[in-house]
Amino acid sequence: MESPLNYTIRLALSLGSSWKTHSLPDDCPWRAFTVKVHRAHSHLIILPKRDARTFLADMPDDSSLADLLLPGTHDTMALYGWPISQCQDLATPLVVQLNAGIRVLDIRMAVIKGKLIAYHGIYPQRTPFANVITTLRDFLANVPSETLVMSLKQEDFPATSAADFSRIVHDEMMAIPELWFLENRIPTLREVRGKVVLLSRFGGDGSGWEGGLEGLGIHPTRWPNSAREGFEWTCKGTTVRTQDWYNIPSFLDIPEKVDKAVGVLLPPPGDKSTLSISYFSAASFPLALPPTVAKGFGWPKAGFGVEGVNSRVGRWLLDRLAVCADIEEKDQPRIRGWALTDFFQDPESALVPLLIECNYYGR
């Protein structure tokens, strides 16, 4: 009889860590995490290793996109302008994000010489919208089990009218019309595998689009700026709970930011017609720049530094997954929604796999 494979895990937390992922051989079907619960005690959590590139293939066709937990990136194309405008590492361009399991994209554009170019505020991010579209098409052609949600927002209101921006977006998107899902409702996976679902944070009155505002994809009816307590809007009978409080006063507000961002991912009891959109990102000058908020600094658990949003969210996810493993999964509210983060590979490329794992619990 062939003997089973054995794997050795060296349990050690680095100075100041509240949790850690452990290196295992590539052929190991598991991921291992330790979570510190006391100065001298940690929990060991073992989770299956999922294929992030194709994880939606495991989800039922009749799943609503509101019933999934989709990892996303805030300011997906913001690779330049550290430390103020950069929100993603230069080593993680769009194709890397897609292969890592990112399924919600936050694309922001400005019109430059008649063409759409990625921008974050006033800082150019260099990538043409046409290149973004090509990358999305190529990825979905190779992995047709997946779907992508693309939030698109205008960044150059002073220079370009809403009508002109909308027209240019339409013209560039319609170069590949079959790529898009443009109905103003929350679809099921069956309807949008191999497609990009548009979330339009632009559009004016919808002129030039087939169906007007009803042909602009999911179209928010309101989006107040940096609402601390979040806000709600409706999309064809679905309540969309949105948490996008980004203008936090300083890094001292990171704990409150995290509490609000993760809280919206837990659905209201008995409510099956809710979509949650949560931005883990935040920024203000000079005490809450994007890298500081996402990554933190120093050795916080040793009392020297601040734990960042990403690490805190990772700890929260591990705690929830551990609870689900200990008791009946069906008795626990399932984490779901669209979760967008800055510097998504920090810490230790573990946050996205933890978000993905939540889709497998409670089904």
PDB file of N, CA and C in Angstrom, residues 5 30 140 172 227:
ATOM      1  N   LEU A   5       1.103  11.027   1.859  1.00  0.00           N
ATOM      2  CA  LEU A   5       2.073  12.110   1.871  1.00  0.00           C
ATOM      3  C   LEU A   5       2.064  12.801   3.223  1.00  0.00           C
ATOM      4  N   TRP A  30      -3.364  21.846   0.531  1.00  0.00           N
ATOM      5  CA  TRP A  30      -3.871  22.636   1.640  1.00  0.00           C
ATOM      6  C   TRP A  30      -3.109  23.945   1.781  1.00  0.00           C
ATOM      7  N   LEU A 140     -10.963  36.026 -20.457  1.00  0.00           N
ATOM      8  CA  LEU A 140     -12.220  35.286 -20.457  1.00  0.00           C
ATOM      9  C   LEU A 140     -12.284  34.268 -21.589  1.00  0.00           C
ATOM     10  N   GLU A 172     -15.697  52.772 -27.571  1.00  0.00           N
ATOM     11  CA  GLU A 172     -14.583  51.846 -27.345  1.00  0.00           C
ATOM     12  C   GLU A 172     -15.087  50.471 -26.902  1.00  0.00           C
ATOM     13  N   ALA A 227     -19.394  58.399   2.440  1.00  0.00           N
ATOM     14  CA  ALA A 227     -20.415  58.317   3.491  1.00  0.00           C
ATOM     15  C   ALA A 227     -19.936  57.380   4.595  1.00  0.00           C
TER      16      ALA A 227
END
